[in-house]
């Protein structure tokens, strides 16, 4: 028995400069600015859900939490019982937090490495169709908002926790030399890619500390042309390109990476692989990408 997470529902970002985020989200990424209950928070839409990205004024720049959607009250109650059984402390969302996130119930907890997760159900969606600034359509639905890569201290414990406690399913792995992350020469550490729905992975982890509390967040659009147009906007607005256009080996995404005002990257891509768990076999990929993805930003 494990938690039945259906998708990544939302991310909340702490920011010392929300206006910088407003410019980046709308002018570079092409997200639609939405509305929300808190006058000082920024709310961004990519589909019918009222807000997928929320930016909150703070004295740090980092990921605040990731929200994971479950089906309904019964599923969330089963998750509470499962967390208790696994010895994971959690707290209930306050009335104010439920109103601000526009969900019916939520519980919050930390993974063993201090990453904050929220499990929720009953998020609101809008009657007004989303109209993004540059006409891009984002791939969401049963695949959720996208995927996130979080930093961890211990790749073995991370795989145990995310798979046995939270119910993520291993989809792919990649090894890297331990000395890259301060381990002894000759050792090996693992990047693991985990899924909960047809999206190849909704969560991945990198065993390396990170002050932004996030490695990257991926957003997927329907058309390659929308990726190309976004790449042109990155250049136009002088946003820092973290990786050039490329196609990943594991999820086959054609994407680029741009540094966000939060200190972590946004991967912006298209044509991501969808998988069927009944037929999927987890394997180890031998390279990050088939081509491209120069992480020197092409310099």
Short mmCIF file of C-alpha atoms in Angstrom, two decimals:
data_model
loop_
_atom_site.label_atom_id
_atom_site.label_comp_id
_atom_site.label_asym_id
_atom_site.label_seq_id
_atom_site.Cartn_x
_atom_site.Cartn_y
_atom_site.Cartn_z
CA UNK A 1 0.00 0.00 0.00
CA UNK A 2 1.28 3.47 -0.87
CA UNK A 3 -0.10 6.91 -1.62
CA UNK A 4 -2.03 7.24 -4.89
CA UNK A 5 -0.61 10.50 -6.24
CA UNK A 6 -2.13 11.35 -9.61
CA UNK A 7 0.01 14.29 -10.80
CA UNK A 8 2.08 17.33 -9.96
CA UNK A 9 -0.57 19.96 -9.31
CA UNK A 10 1.23 23.22 -8.54
CA UNK A 11 4.45 24.80 -7.37
CA UNK A 12 4.88 27.70 -4.98
CA UNK A 13 7.99 29.86 -5.19
CA UNK A 14 9.39 32.28 -2.60
CA UNK A 15 10.80 35.44 -4.17
CA UNK A 16 12.68 38.55 -3.09
CA UNK A 17 11.52 40.24 -6.32
CA UNK A 18 8.06 39.13 -7.50
CA UNK A 19 8.05 41.74 -10.30
CA UNK A 20 11.07 40.02 -11.82
CA UNK A 21 9.07 36.78 -11.76
CA UNK A 22 6.08 38.51 -13.39
CA UNK A 23 8.26 39.65 -16.30
CA UNK A 24 9.97 36.24 -16.62
CA UNK A 25 6.77 34.18 -16.42
CA UNK A 26 4.75 36.26 -18.86
CA UNK A 27 7.30 37.73 -21.29
CA UNK A 28 9.80 34.85 -21.43
CA UNK A 29 7.84 31.68 -20.62
CA UNK A 30 4.53 32.94 -21.98
CA UNK A 31 2.37 31.99 -18.99
CA UNK A 32 -0.99 33.68 -18.45
CA UNK A 33 -1.25 35.81 -15.34
CA UNK A 34 -4.29 34.80 -13.35
CA UNK A 35 -6.02 36.12 -10.26
CA UNK A 36 -6.06 34.92 -6.69
CA UNK A 37 -7.20 35.72 -3.19
CA UNK A 38 -3.95 37.23 -1.87
CA UNK A 39 -3.17 40.72 -3.23
CA UNK A 40 0.62 40.33 -2.83
CA UNK A 41 0.92 36.93 -4.52
CA UNK A 42 1.33 36.32 -8.25
CA UNK A 43 -0.78 33.59 -9.84
CA UNK A 44 0.02 32.04 -13.23
CA UNK A 45 -2.13 29.77 -15.39
CA UNK A 46 -1.22 27.31 -18.15
CA UNK A 47 -4.58 25.51 -18.36
CA UNK A 48 -8.05 25.47 -16.77
CA UNK A 49 -6.64 25.15 -13.21
CA UNK A 50 -6.88 28.49 -11.38
CA UNK A 51 -3.11 28.66 -10.71
CA UNK A 52 -0.28 26.24 -11.42
CA UNK A 53 2.56 28.58 -10.38
CA UNK A 54 2.24 30.92 -7.40
CA UNK A 55 4.98 33.40 -6.46
CA UNK A 56 5.03 34.63 -2.87
CA UNK A 57 7.07 37.61 -1.56
CA UNK A 58 9.81 36.44 0.83
CA UNK A 59 13.33 37.22 2.03
CA UNK A 60 14.79 34.27 0.07
CA UNK A 61 14.66 33.06 -3.54
CA UNK A 62 13.81 29.37 -3.60
CA UNK A 63 11.16 26.76 -4.17
CA UNK A 64 8.66 26.90 -1.30
CA UNK A 65 6.75 23.67 -1.98
CA UNK A 66 5.35 21.33 -4.60
CA UNK A 67 1.68 20.34 -4.56
CA UNK A 68 0.73 16.78 -5.54
CA UNK A 69 -2.86 15.96 -6.46
CA UNK A 70 -4.81 12.97 -5.19
CA UNK A 71 -8.28 11.99 -6.38
CA UNK A 72 -10.58 12.91 -3.50
CA UNK A 73 -11.16 12.99 0.27
CA UNK A 74 -10.90 9.20 0.59
CA UNK A 75 -7.55 9.17 -1.21
CA UNK A 76 -6.21 11.97 1.01
CA UNK A 77 -7.45 10.20 4.15
CA UNK A 78 -5.68 7.02 3.01
CA UNK A 79 -2.54 9.13 2.46
CA UNK A 80 -2.76 10.50 6.03
CA UNK A 81 -2.96 6.97 7.40
CA UNK A 82 -0.07 5.84 5.21
CA UNK A 83 2.15 8.77 6.30
CA UNK A 84 1.36 8.04 9.95
CA UNK A 85 2.23 4.37 9.48
CA UNK A 86 5.52 5.34 7.79
CA UNK A 87 6.40 7.70 10.66
CA UNK A 88 6.23 10.85 8.52
CA UNK A 89 5.05 13.91 10.44
CA UNK A 90 2.53 16.06 8.60
CA UNK A 91 0.30 19.04 9.28
CA UNK A 92 -3.11 20.00 8.00
CA UNK A 93 -3.51 23.06 5.82
CA UNK A 94 -5.17 25.96 7.63
CA UNK A 95 -8.41 27.48 6.39
CA UNK A 96 -6.47 30.45 5.06
CA UNK A 97 -4.05 28.16 3.19
CA UNK A 98 -6.91 26.17 1.64
CA UNK A 99 -8.59 29.40 0.48
CA UNK A 100 -5.35 30.77 -0.97
CA UNK A 101 -4.49 27.54 -2.81
CA UNK A 102 -8.16 27.09 -3.76
CA UNK A 103 -8.21 23.43 -2.70
CA UNK A 104 -10.65 21.55 -0.47
CA UNK A 105 -8.08 19.78 1.75
CA UNK A 106 -4.31 19.53 2.02
CA UNK A 107 -1.61 18.04 4.22
CA UNK A 108 2.01 19.25 4.27
CA UNK A 109 5.16 17.30 5.10
CA UNK A 110 8.87 17.25 4.36
CA UNK A 111 10.84 14.48 2.71
CA UNK A 112 14.00 13.31 4.56
CA UNK A 113 15.98 16.13 2.92
CA UNK A 114 13.79 19.10 3.82
CA UNK A 115 11.89 19.37 0.52
CA UNK A 116 8.32 20.50 1.26
CA UNK A 117 5.48 18.54 -0.34
CA UNK A 118 1.74 19.18 -0.13
CA UNK A 119 -0.89 16.53 -0.92
CA UNK A 120 -4.25 18.03 -1.89
CA UNK A 121 -7.54 17.40 -3.61
CA UNK A 122 -10.37 19.50 -4.99
CA UNK A 123 -8.46 22.32 -6.69
CA UNK A 124 -10.58 24.88 -8.54
CA UNK A 125 -10.66 25.34 -12.30
CA UNK A 126 -11.91 28.33 -14.27
CA UNK A 127 -14.78 28.91 -16.67
CA UNK A 128 -12.64 31.42 -18.59
CA UNK A 129 -10.39 29.63 -21.09
CA UNK A 130 -6.72 30.35 -20.57
CA UNK A 131 -5.27 32.69 -23.20
CA UNK A 132 -1.48 32.66 -22.98
CA UNK A 133 0.41 35.76 -24.18
CA UNK A 134 1.93 34.04 -27.23
CA UNK A 135 -0.77 31.48 -27.95
CA UNK A 136 1.13 28.40 -26.71
CA UNK A 137 -0.91 25.47 -25.42
CA UNK A 138 0.60 23.53 -22.51
CA UNK A 139 0.46 19.76 -22.07
CA UNK A 140 -1.30 19.04 -18.76
CA UNK A 141 -4.49 17.02 -18.25
CA UNK A 142 -3.85 13.66 -16.59
CA UNK A 143 -0.09 14.36 -16.91
CA UNK A 144 -0.33 17.27 -14.49
CA UNK A 145 1.62 20.52 -14.54
CA UNK A 146 4.96 19.07 -15.66
CA UNK A 147 7.88 17.64 -13.71
CA UNK A 148 10.25 18.77 -10.99
CA UNK A 149 13.80 17.77 -10.05
CA UNK A 150 14.69 18.20 -6.38
CA UNK A 151 18.03 18.03 -4.54
CA UNK A 152 18.63 15.21 -2.04
CA UNK A 153 21.50 14.18 0.24
CA UNK A 154 21.24 10.41 -0.20
CA UNK A 155 20.12 8.80 -3.46
CA UNK A 156 19.44 5.41 -1.83
CA UNK A 157 17.17 6.84 0.87
CA UNK A 158 15.51 9.12 -1.68
CA UNK A 159 14.54 6.19 -3.91
CA UNK A 160 13.20 4.28 -0.90
CA UNK A 161 11.16 7.22 0.38
CA UNK A 162 9.67 8.33 -2.93
CA UNK A 163 8.82 4.82 -4.10
CA UNK A 164 7.87 2.99 -0.87
CA UNK A 165 6.32 5.88 1.08
CA UNK A 166 4.93 8.16 -1.64
CA UNK A 167 4.21 5.56 -4.33
CA UNK A 168 6.23 6.97 -7.24
CA UNK A 169 7.28 4.39 -9.81
CA UNK A 170 10.85 4.16 -11.11
CA UNK A 171 10.96 4.92 -14.83
CA UNK A 172 14.64 5.51 -15.60
CA UNK A 173 18.05 5.93 -13.99
CA UNK A 174 21.33 7.60 -14.83
CA UNK A 175 24.61 7.17 -12.96
CA UNK A 176 27.27 9.80 -12.48
CA UNK A 177 30.72 9.76 -10.86
CA UNK A 178 30.55 10.29 -7.12
CA UNK A 179 33.31 12.90 -7.18
CA UNK A 180 30.92 15.22 -9.07
CA UNK A 181 28.96 15.59 -5.84
CA UNK A 182 31.80 15.40 -3.32
CA UNK A 183 31.81 11.63 -2.82
CA UNK A 184 34.96 9.51 -2.96
CA UNK A 185 36.59 8.95 -6.39
CA UNK A 186 35.45 5.77 -8.08
CA UNK A 187 32.04 5.81 -6.38
CA UNK A 188 28.75 6.20 -8.21
CA UNK A 189 25.63 8.24 -7.46
CA UNK A 190 22.24 7.91 -9.13
CA UNK A 191 19.82 10.30 -10.74
CA UNK A 192 16.43 8.62 -10.64
CA UNK A 193 13.35 9.52 -12.65
CA UNK A 194 9.96 8.60 -11.20
CA UNK A 195 6.41 8.75 -12.51
CA UNK A 196 2.80 8.55 -11.36
CA UNK A 197 0.90 8.95 -14.65
CA UNK A 198 1.59 8.69 -18.41
CA UNK A 199 4.22 11.45 -18.26
CA UNK A 200 7.63 9.72 -18.32
CA UNK A 201 8.57 11.35 -15.02
CA UNK A 202 6.88 13.81 -12.70
CA UNK A 203 9.65 13.77 -10.08
CA UNK A 204 13.39 13.26 -10.32
CA UNK A 205 16.19 13.79 -7.82
CA UNK A 206 19.84 14.79 -7.93
CA UNK A 207 22.10 13.90 -4.96
CA UNK A 208 23.63 17.35 -4.67
CA UNK A 209 22.85 20.22 -2.25
CA UNK A 210 21.16 23.22 -3.83
CA UNK A 211 20.32 26.54 -2.09
CA UNK A 212 17.31 27.11 -4.40
CA UNK A 213 15.81 23.80 -3.13
CA UNK A 214 15.07 22.92 -6.77
CA UNK A 215 17.16 21.81 -9.74
CA UNK A 216 14.55 22.54 -12.38
CA UNK A 217 10.85 22.59 -13.22
CA UNK A 218 9.72 21.37 -16.65
CA UNK A 219 6.82 22.87 -18.60
CA UNK A 220 5.72 21.17 -21.83
CA UNK A 221 3.99 22.80 -24.80
CA UNK A 222 2.18 21.10 -27.67
CA UNK A 223 4.20 22.48 -30.59
CA UNK A 224 7.91 22.64 -31.43
CA UNK A 225 7.36 26.13 -32.84
CA UNK A 226 6.31 27.30 -29.37
CA UNK A 227 9.64 26.05 -27.99
CA UNK A 228 11.48 27.94 -30.73
CA UNK A 229 9.52 31.13 -30.08
CA UNK A 230 10.23 30.87 -26.36
CA UNK A 231 13.94 30.42 -27.10
CA UNK A 232 13.84 33.64 -29.15
CA UNK A 233 12.18 35.44 -26.21
CA UNK A 234 14.96 34.19 -23.91
CA UNK A 235 17.46 35.95 -26.17
CA UNK A 236 15.30 39.06 -26.61
CA UNK A 237 14.86 39.59 -22.87
CA UNK A 238 18.41 38.60 -21.91
CA UNK A 239 17.33 35.72 -19.69
CA UNK A 240 20.29 33.43 -18.81
CA UNK A 241 20.25 30.34 -21.06
CA UNK A 242 21.37 27.34 -18.99
CA UNK A 243 21.28 24.71 -21.75
CA UNK A 244 20.86 24.87 -25.50
CA UNK A 245 18.12 23.09 -27.42
CA UNK A 246 18.43 19.30 -27.33
CA UNK A 247 16.54 16.00 -27.09
CA UNK A 248 16.80 13.98 -23.89
CA UNK A 249 17.42 10.25 -24.01
CA UNK A 250 15.06 9.15 -21.27
CA UNK A 251 11.85 11.12 -21.86
CA UNK A 252 12.66 12.18 -25.46
CA UNK A 253 11.75 15.80 -24.66
CA UNK A 254 13.01 18.44 -27.11
CA UNK A 255 13.79 21.34 -24.81
CA UNK A 256 16.06 24.10 -23.59
CA UNK A 257 16.79 25.33 -20.05
CA UNK A 258 16.63 28.92 -18.81
CA UNK A 259 17.58 30.23 -15.36
CA UNK A 260 14.59 31.58 -13.42
CA UNK A 261 14.67 34.48 -10.93
CA UNK A 262 14.36 31.77 -8.24
CA UNK A 263 17.90 30.51 -8.91
CA UNK A 264 16.71 27.23 -10.44
CA UNK A 265 16.13 26.35 -14.09
CA UNK A 266 12.95 26.07 -16.10
CA UNK A 267 13.06 23.36 -18.76
CA UNK A 268 10.76 24.36 -21.64
CA UNK A 269 10.01 21.54 -24.04
CA UNK A 270 7.76 19.52 -26.29
CA UNK A 271 7.18 15.95 -27.53
CA UNK A 272 7.74 14.25 -24.17
CA UNK A 273 7.40 10.49 -23.95
CA UNK A 274 4.25 8.95 -22.47
CA UNK A 275 4.49 5.51 -20.91
CA UNK A 276 2.20 2.62 -20.03
CA UNK A 277 3.12 1.18 -16.63
CA UNK A 278 1.80 -2.25 -17.59
CA UNK A 279 4.46 -2.48 -20.30
CA UNK A 280 7.21 -0.15 -19.06
CA UNK A 281 10.65 -1.47 -18.12
CA UNK A 282 12.98 0.80 -16.10
CA UNK A 283 16.45 1.05 -17.62
CA UNK A 284 19.66 3.04 -17.27
CA UNK A 285 20.35 5.69 -19.90
CA UNK A 286 23.99 6.23 -20.83
CA UNK A 287 23.78 9.92 -21.72
CA UNK A 288 21.69 12.95 -20.81
CA UNK A 289 20.64 13.62 -24.40
CA UNK A 290 20.72 12.21 -27.93
CA UNK A 291 21.89 15.63 -29.12
CA UNK A 292 22.16 19.20 -27.88
CA UNK A 293 21.59 20.32 -24.28
CA UNK A 294 24.98 22.03 -23.95
CA UNK A 295 24.87 23.07 -20.29
CA UNK A 296 27.49 25.75 -20.85
CA UNK A 297 24.59 27.56 -22.53
CA UNK A 298 26.39 27.37 -25.85
CA UNK A 299 29.15 29.73 -24.72
#
